[in-house]
């Protein structure tokens, strides 16, 4: 059978390779040279089983299903409508003893009575074992160095975060001032709508902005390439794009050399090119995260604070004092804004209460249920609502027009539900009627009804 016979020599070579690897591992771990007989005694079970394992895995995976079925059919098995799992099980059982390869005899033919070859194999295995151990130790050492680098970089940015932000804040303030003086303001459009020509609106007015976030949304007038989900696009550039790059570039000039110098004092970075490359990668990733954090924090800064800061030369202590003062002032303003919003909300509540009074104020225990009927014209909205009203002990129909009120008045009475009529022009009281059809202006809010239907409610 074609494939089965093709697989057989391949399985033999794989078995030989695995036995050779086992000898390599066995000898490499021994500090003293063991005899070949020691190996046979200790690894006899492995040698007895390795061929069967390799052979069965190989034929199961490589021999096609149809060839397996044919092999079983020739040995009296019926395989029609038999699952793949059962076919594989039967096939493995039948080919288990197909031309067995004796791995132990093969290895004996190489080393029994050949002590010199066995000793050479031992020395070679020991050298390879030591090399692997040294490589593993080196990898462990590098891993510890890398973990140390990550912790060091994280701690550096944690300890220097405020100082770096003060530097970036000052640089940003100077750039904002320059842009307000030198740049043109454009009408806002969708950044991807490149077919729309930008229209100038004149110069920037600082009074038009409260925080930097509003300015960052404005268009610069230029077009730039952006990336999204692995694809490149062109769009109108915003000041957010410019300031994001500005902050990252500034940090990249300010931090890496200083940080790399500090790292070399703690780790073997200078001599280890891999660690040096890794350190730069970690620093760059941290710079990106810090830059994003700075952009978000700067977006909340008041434009007025930044414009004042632009005039003051950088001094760490002075700028820290100004920053803390600006933060406190910002918190105070936010608290005042929230208080003003709450005051206006309470004023609106009082105004509504003054206008509508107790009549429209629902109690906490109110069981009023509102049902909204929506739909196109002539879809049965009023019909269904009137049906519910008729079923109730009392009901009120409010119509926008006298004719509609009259129509419902006639309809309910014709259908056996006593109903009175009340409009601005006439009033018809029906004996023992608990339902009323009226125009909207005749509604009296102090009357109680089980169901009220408001037609064409606005």
Coordinates of C-alpha atoms in Angstrom, one line a residue:
X1 CA 0.0 0.0 0.0
X2 CA 1.6 3.2 -1.2
X3 CA 1.4 5.7 1.6
X4 CA 1.9 3.2 4.4
X5 CA 5.1 2.0 2.8
X6 CA 6.2 5.5 2.2
X7 CA 5.7 6.4 5.9
X8 CA 7.6 3.4 7.2
X9 CA 11.2 4.6 6.5
X10 CA 10.4 8.1 7.6
X11 CA 9.1 6.7 10.9
X12 CA 12.4 4.7 11.3
X13 CA 14.5 7.9 10.9
X14 CA 12.3 9.8 13.4
X15 CA 12.8 7.0 15.9
X16 CA 16.5 7.0 15.4
X17 CA 16.6 10.8 15.9
X18 CA 14.6 10.6 19.1
X19 CA 16.8 7.8 20.5
X20 CA 19.9 9.9 19.6
X21 CA 18.4 12.9 21.4
X22 CA 17.6 10.8 24.4
X23 CA 21.2 9.6 24.6
X24 CA 22.4 13.2 24.2
X25 CA 20.2 14.3 27.2
X26 CA 21.1 11.2 29.3
X27 CA 24.8 11.6 28.9
X28 CA 24.8 15.4 29.2
X29 CA 23.2 15.3 32.6
X30 CA 25.8 12.8 34.0
X31 CA 28.9 14.3 35.7
X32 CA 30.7 11.0 35.3
X33 CA 30.8 8.8 32.3
X34 CA 28.2 6.0 32.6
X35 CA 28.6 2.7 30.8
X36 CA 26.6 1.9 27.7
X37 CA 25.0 -1.0 29.7
X38 CA 23.9 1.6 32.3
X39 CA 22.1 3.5 29.6
X40 CA 20.3 0.3 28.4
X41 CA 19.2 -0.6 31.9
X42 CA 17.9 2.9 32.8
X43 CA 16.3 3.7 29.4
X44 CA 15.2 0.2 28.4
X45 CA 11.5 1.0 28.8
X46 CA 11.9 4.1 26.6
X47 CA 13.7 2.1 23.9
X48 CA 11.0 -0.6 23.9
X49 CA 8.1 1.9 23.5
X50 CA 9.5 4.7 21.3
X51 CA 9.0 2.9 17.9
X52 CA 5.3 2.1 18.6
X53 CA 4.7 5.7 19.6
X54 CA 6.4 7.2 16.6
X55 CA 5.0 4.6 14.1
X56 CA 1.3 4.9 15.2
X57 CA 1.3 8.7 15.3
X58 CA 2.9 8.9 11.9
X59 CA 0.6 6.5 10.1
X60 CA -2.5 7.9 11.8
X61 CA -1.7 11.4 10.6
X62 CA -0.2 10.7 7.2
X63 CA -2.1 7.7 5.7
X64 CA -5.3 8.9 4.0
X65 CA -8.7 7.8 5.2
X66 CA -9.5 5.8 2.1
X67 CA -6.3 3.8 2.3
X68 CA -7.0 3.1 6.0
X69 CA -10.5 1.7 5.0
X70 CA -9.0 -0.4 2.2
X71 CA -6.4 -1.8 4.6
X72 CA -9.1 -2.7 7.1
X73 CA -11.4 -4.1 4.4
X74 CA -8.6 -6.5 3.3
X75 CA -8.5 -7.8 6.8
X76 CA -12.3 -8.5 7.0
X77 CA -13.5 -5.2 8.6
X78 CA -16.7 -3.5 7.3
X79 CA -16.1 0.2 7.4
X80 CA -19.1 1.7 5.5
X81 CA -20.7 4.5 7.5
X82 CA -18.1 4.1 10.2
X83 CA -16.9 7.2 12.0
X84 CA -13.3 8.5 11.5
X85 CA -12.6 8.0 15.2
X86 CA -13.4 4.3 15.0
X87 CA -11.6 3.8 11.7
X88 CA -8.4 5.3 13.3
X89 CA -8.7 3.1 16.3
X90 CA -9.1 -0.1 14.3
X91 CA -6.3 1.0 11.9
X92 CA -3.9 1.7 14.8
X93 CA -4.6 -1.7 16.3
X94 CA -4.0 -3.5 13.0
X95 CA -0.8 -1.7 12.0
X96 CA 0.7 -1.8 15.5
X97 CA 2.9 -4.8 14.7
X98 CA 3.6 -3.9 11.1
X99 CA 7.3 -4.5 10.5
X100 CA 8.4 -3.5 14.0
X101 CA 11.7 -1.6 14.3
X102 CA 13.9 -2.6 17.3
X103 CA 15.4 0.6 18.5
X104 CA 17.4 -1.1 21.2
X105 CA 19.1 -3.4 18.7
X106 CA 19.9 -0.5 16.5
X107 CA 21.6 1.5 19.2
X108 CA 23.4 -1.6 20.4
X109 CA 24.9 -2.1 16.9
X110 CA 26.4 1.4 17.2
X111 CA 27.9 1.4 20.7
X112 CA 28.1 -2.2 22.2
X113 CA 31.8 -3.1 22.4
X114 CA 32.7 0.4 21.1
X115 CA 33.7 2.2 24.3
X116 CA 35.7 4.8 22.4
X117 CA 32.6 6.0 20.4
X118 CA 30.5 6.0 23.6
X119 CA 33.1 8.1 25.4
X120 CA 33.3 10.6 22.5
X121 CA 29.5 10.8 22.6
X122 CA 29.6 11.5 26.3
X123 CA 32.2 14.4 26.0
X124 CA 30.2 15.9 23.1
X125 CA 27.0 15.7 25.1
X126 CA 28.5 17.3 28.2
X127 CA 29.9 20.2 26.1
X128 CA 26.4 20.8 24.6
X129 CA 24.8 20.5 28.0
X130 CA 27.1 23.1 29.5
X131 CA 26.4 25.4 26.6
X132 CA 22.7 25.1 27.1
X133 CA 23.0 25.7 30.8
X134 CA 25.1 28.8 30.2
X135 CA 22.6 30.0 27.7
X136 CA 19.7 29.4 30.1
X137 CA 21.6 31.3 32.9
X138 CA 22.3 34.1 30.5
X139 CA 18.6 34.3 29.5
X140 CA 17.6 34.4 33.2
X141 CA 20.1 37.1 33.8
X142 CA 18.8 39.1 30.9
X143 CA 15.3 38.7 32.0
X144 CA 16.2 40.0 35.5
X145 CA 17.9 43.0 33.8
X146 CA 14.9 43.7 31.7
X147 CA 12.6 43.5 34.6
X148 CA 14.9 45.9 36.5
X149 CA 14.9 48.3 33.5
X150 CA 11.1 48.3 33.4
X151 CA 10.9 49.0 37.1
X152 CA 13.6 51.7 36.9
X153 CA 12.0 53.5 34.0
X154 CA 8.6 53.3 35.7
X155 CA 10.0 54.7 38.9
X156 CA 11.9 57.4 37.0
X157 CA 8.8 58.8 35.4
X158 CA 6.9 58.5 38.6
X159 CA 9.5 60.6 40.5
X160 CA 10.0 63.1 37.7
X161 CA 6.4 63.4 36.4
X162 CA 5.6 66.8 38.0
X163 CA 8.9 68.3 36.9
X164 CA 8.5 67.0 33.3
X165 CA 4.9 68.3 33.2
X166 CA 6.1 71.8 34.4
X167 CA 8.6 71.9 31.5
X168 CA 6.0 70.7 29.0
X169 CA 3.4 73.1 30.4
X170 CA 5.8 76.0 29.8
X171 CA 6.7 74.9 26.3
X172 CA 3.0 74.4 25.4
X173 CA 2.1 77.8 26.8
X174 CA 4.7 79.5 24.6
X175 CA 3.5 77.6 21.6
X176 CA -0.2 78.6 22.3
X177 CA 0.8 82.3 22.6
X178 CA 2.7 82.1 19.3
X179 CA -0.1 80.3 17.5
X180 CA -2.7 82.8 18.7
X181 CA -0.6 85.6 17.3
X182 CA 0.6 84.0 14.0
X183 CA -2.0 81.5 13.0
X184 CA -5.4 81.9 11.2
X185 CA -8.6 80.4 12.5
X186 CA -10.7 78.3 10.2
X187 CA -14.4 77.3 10.2
X188 CA -14.8 73.7 11.5
X189 CA -15.6 70.9 9.1
X190 CA -15.3 67.1 9.3
X191 CA -11.6 66.4 9.2
X192 CA -12.1 63.7 6.6
X193 CA -14.2 66.0 4.3
X194 CA -11.2 67.1 2.2
X195 CA -13.6 68.0 -0.7
X196 CA -14.7 71.0 1.4
X197 CA -12.5 74.0 1.1
X198 CA -11.5 75.6 4.4
X199 CA -12.8 79.1 5.1
X200 CA -10.8 81.5 7.2
X201 CA -12.5 83.2 10.1
X202 CA -9.7 85.7 10.9
X203 CA -7.4 85.6 13.9
X204 CA -7.7 83.8 17.2
X205 CA -9.4 85.5 20.2
X206 CA -8.4 84.1 23.5
X207 CA -11.7 85.1 25.0
X208 CA -13.4 82.5 22.7
X209 CA -11.8 79.7 24.7
X210 CA -12.0 78.6 28.3
X211 CA -9.7 75.6 28.3
X212 CA -7.0 74.4 25.8
X213 CA -9.3 71.5 24.7
X214 CA -11.4 73.9 22.7
X215 CA -8.4 75.2 20.8
X216 CA -7.0 71.7 20.2
X217 CA -10.1 70.9 18.2
X218 CA -9.5 73.7 15.7
X219 CA -8.1 73.1 12.2
X220 CA -4.6 74.2 11.4
X221 CA -5.3 74.6 7.6
X222 CA -2.9 71.8 6.7
X223 CA -3.5 68.1 5.7
X224 CA -1.7 65.2 7.3
X225 CA -1.6 61.4 7.1
X226 CA -3.2 59.4 9.8
X227 CA -3.6 55.7 10.5
X228 CA -6.6 53.7 11.6
X229 CA -7.0 49.9 11.8
X230 CA -3.9 49.3 9.7
X231 CA -4.9 51.7 6.9
X232 CA -3.6 55.2 6.1
X233 CA -5.8 58.2 5.5
X234 CA -5.4 61.8 4.8
X235 CA -7.4 64.4 6.8
X236 CA -7.4 68.0 7.8
X237 CA -4.9 68.5 10.6
X238 CA -6.0 69.8 14.1
X239 CA -4.0 71.5 16.7
X240 CA -4.4 68.4 18.8
X241 CA -2.2 66.6 16.2
X242 CA 0.5 69.3 16.3
X243 CA 0.6 69.6 20.1
X244 CA 0.7 65.8 20.5
X245 CA 3.8 65.7 18.3
X246 CA 5.3 68.8 20.0
X247 CA 5.0 67.2 23.5
X248 CA 6.4 63.8 22.4
X249 CA 9.3 65.4 20.5
X250 CA 10.2 67.7 23.5
X251 CA 10.1 64.8 25.9
X252 CA 12.2 62.7 23.5
X253 CA 14.9 65.4 23.5
X254 CA 14.7 65.9 27.3
X255 CA 14.6 62.4 28.7
X256 CA 16.3 59.5 26.9
X257 CA 20.0 60.4 27.3
X258 CA 19.6 61.3 30.9
X259 CA 17.6 58.1 31.6
X260 CA 20.1 55.9 29.6
X261 CA 23.0 57.3 31.6
X262 CA 21.2 56.5 34.8
X263 CA 20.4 53.0 33.6
X264 CA 24.1 52.2 32.9
X265 CA 25.0 52.9 36.5
X266 CA 22.5 50.3 37.7
X267 CA 22.6 47.6 34.9
X268 CA 25.0 46.2 32.4
X269 CA 23.3 48.1 29.6
X270 CA 26.2 49.7 27.9
X271 CA 28.0 46.4 27.3
X272 CA 24.9 44.4 26.4
X273 CA 23.5 45.7 23.1
X274 CA 20.3 43.6 23.5
X275 CA 19.6 45.2 26.9
X276 CA 20.5 48.7 25.5
X277 CA 18.0 48.2 22.6
X278 CA 15.4 46.9 25.1
X279 CA 16.0 49.9 27.4
X280 CA 15.4 52.3 24.5
X281 CA 12.2 50.5 23.6
X282 CA 10.9 50.6 27.2
X283 CA 11.8 54.3 27.4
X284 CA 10.0 55.1 24.1
X285 CA 6.9 53.2 25.2
X286 CA 6.9 55.1 28.5
X287 CA 7.4 58.4 26.7
X288 CA 4.3 57.8 24.6
X289 CA 2.2 57.0 27.6
X290 CA 3.5 60.1 29.5
X291 CA 2.9 62.3 26.4
X292 CA -0.7 61.1 26.1
X293 CA -1.2 61.8 29.8
X294 CA 0.3 65.3 29.5
X295 CA -2.0 66.1 26.5
X296 CA -5.1 65.0 28.4
X297 CA -4.0 67.1 31.5
X298 CA -3.1 70.1 29.3
X299 CA -6.5 70.0 27.6
X300 CA -8.0 70.9 31.0
X301 CA -5.8 73.9 31.5
X302 CA -7.3 77.4 31.2
X303 CA -6.1 79.3 28.2
X304 CA -5.8 82.5 30.3
X305 CA -3.4 80.6 32.7
X306 CA -1.2 79.4 29.8
X307 CA -1.0 82.8 28.2
X308 CA 0.2 84.4 31.4
X309 CA 2.7 81.5 32.0
X310 CA 4.2 82.0 28.5
X311 CA 5.7 85.4 29.7
X312 CA 7.5 83.8 32.7
X313 CA 11.0 82.3 32.2
X314 CA 11.2 78.7 33.5
X315 CA 12.2 78.3 37.1
X316 CA 11.2 75.0 38.7
X317 CA 10.2 76.4 42.1
X318 CA 8.4 79.4 40.6
X319 CA 6.5 77.4 38.0
X320 CA 5.5 74.8 40.6
X321 CA 4.1 77.6 42.8
X322 CA 2.2 79.0 39.8
X323 CA 0.9 75.6 38.8
X324 CA -0.4 74.8 42.3
X325 CA -2.1 78.2 42.4
X326 CA -3.7 77.7 39.0
X327 CA -4.9 74.2 40.0
X328 CA -6.5 75.6 43.2
X329 CA -8.1 78.4 41.2
X330 CA -9.4 76.0 38.6
X331 CA -11.0 73.8 41.3
X332 CA -12.6 76.9 42.8
X333 CA -14.0 78.0 39.4
X334 CA -15.3 74.5 38.7
X335 CA -17.0 74.5 42.1
X336 CA -18.5 77.9 41.4
X337 CA -19.8 76.7 38.0
X338 CA -21.4 73.6 39.5
X339 CA -23.0 75.7 42.2
X340 CA -24.3 78.2 39.6
X341 CA -25.7 75.3 37.5
X342 CA -27.4 73.9 40.6
X343 CA -28.8 77.3 41.5
X344 CA -30.3 77.7 38.0
X345 CA -31.8 74.2 38.1
X346 CA -33.5 75.0 41.4
X347 CA -34.7 78.3 40.0
X348 CA -36.3 76.5 37.1
X349 CA -38.0 74.0 39.4
X350 CA -39.4 76.9 41.5
X351 CA -40.5 78.7 38.3
X352 CA -42.4 75.6 37.1
X353 CA -43.9 75.2 40.5
X354 CA -45.1 78.8 40.5
X355 CA -46.6 78.4 37.1
X356 CA -48.3 75.1 37.4
X357 CA -48.8 74.8 41.2
X358 CA -50.1 71.8 43.1
X359 CA -52.4 70.7 40.3
X360 CA -49.6 69.3 38.2
X361 CA -47.4 68.1 41.1
X362 CA -47.6 64.3 41.3
X363 CA -47.4 62.8 44.8
X364 CA -44.9 60.0 45.5
X365 CA -47.7 57.5 45.9
X366 CA -49.3 58.5 42.6
X367 CA -50.6 55.5 40.6
X368 CA -51.0 57.4 37.4
X369 CA -49.9 55.5 34.3
X370 CA -49.1 57.2 31.0
X371 CA -49.6 55.3 27.7
X372 CA -48.3 56.9 24.5
X373 CA -49.9 55.8 21.2
X374 CA -47.7 56.5 18.2
X375 CA -48.1 55.7 14.5
X376 CA -49.2 56.9 11.1
X377 CA -52.6 58.4 10.3
X378 CA -55.5 56.0 10.4
X379 CA -53.6 53.2 12.3
X380 CA -56.1 52.9 15.1
X381 CA -54.4 55.0 17.8
X382 CA -57.5 56.8 18.9
X383 CA -59.7 53.7 18.4
X384 CA -57.6 51.7 20.9
X385 CA -57.4 54.5 23.4
X386 CA -61.2 55.0 23.3
X387 CA -61.6 51.3 23.8
X388 CA -59.7 51.5 27.1
X389 CA -61.7 54.6 28.1
X390 CA -65.0 52.8 27.5
X391 CA -63.9 49.9 29.7
X392 CA -63.1 52.2 32.7
X393 CA -65.7 53.3 35.3
X394 CA -65.1 57.0 34.2
X395 CA -63.4 58.6 31.3
X396 CA -62.6 61.9 29.6
X397 CA -61.9 62.5 26.0
X398 CA -60.0 65.7 25.1
X399 CA -60.3 66.7 21.5
X400 CA -58.3 69.5 19.6
X401 CA -61.5 70.3 17.6
X402 CA -65.2 70.6 18.4
X403 CA -66.1 68.2 15.5
X404 CA -63.9 65.5 16.9
X405 CA -65.5 65.9 20.4
X406 CA -68.9 65.7 18.8
X407 CA -67.9 62.6 16.8
X408 CA -66.7 60.7 19.9
X409 CA -69.8 61.9 21.9
X410 CA -72.1 60.3 19.2
X411 CA -69.9 57.2 18.9
X412 CA -69.9 56.3 22.6
X413 CA -73.7 56.9 23.0
X414 CA -74.4 54.8 19.9
X415 CA -72.3 52.0 21.3
X416 CA -74.2 52.0 24.6
X417 CA -71.7 54.0 26.8
X418 CA -73.5 57.1 28.2
X419 CA -71.3 60.1 27.4
X420 CA -71.8 63.9 27.9
X421 CA -70.5 66.6 25.6
X422 CA -68.8 69.8 26.6
X423 CA -67.3 72.3 24.2
X424 CA -66.9 76.1 24.2
X425 CA -70.1 76.4 22.2
X426 CA -72.4 73.8 23.7
X427 CA -73.0 71.4 26.6
X428 CA -75.1 68.2 26.5
X429 CA -75.4 66.3 29.7
X430 CA -76.5 62.7 29.5
X431 CA -78.3 61.1 32.5
X432 CA -76.0 58.9 34.6
X433 CA -73.0 59.5 32.2
X434 CA -69.6 59.0 33.8
X435 CA -67.8 59.6 30.5
X436 CA -67.4 63.1 28.9
X437 CA -66.2 64.1 25.4
X438 CA -64.9 67.7 25.3
X439 CA -62.5 70.1 23.7
X440 CA -59.2 70.6 25.3
X441 CA -59.9 74.1 26.6
X442 CA -62.8 72.7 28.7
X443 CA -60.5 70.5 30.7
X444 CA -60.6 71.1 34.5
X445 CA -57.5 69.8 36.2
X446 CA -59.2 69.2 39.6
X447 CA -61.7 66.6 38.2
X448 CA -60.7 63.0 38.5
X449 CA -61.2 60.3 35.8
X450 CA -60.1 56.7 35.6
X451 CA -58.9 57.2 32.0
X452 CA -58.2 60.4 30.1
X453 CA -57.6 60.3 26.4
X454 CA -55.8 63.3 24.9
X455 CA -56.1 63.3 21.1
X456 CA -53.3 64.7 19.0
X457 CA -51.3 65.5 22.1
X458 CA -48.4 67.9 21.6

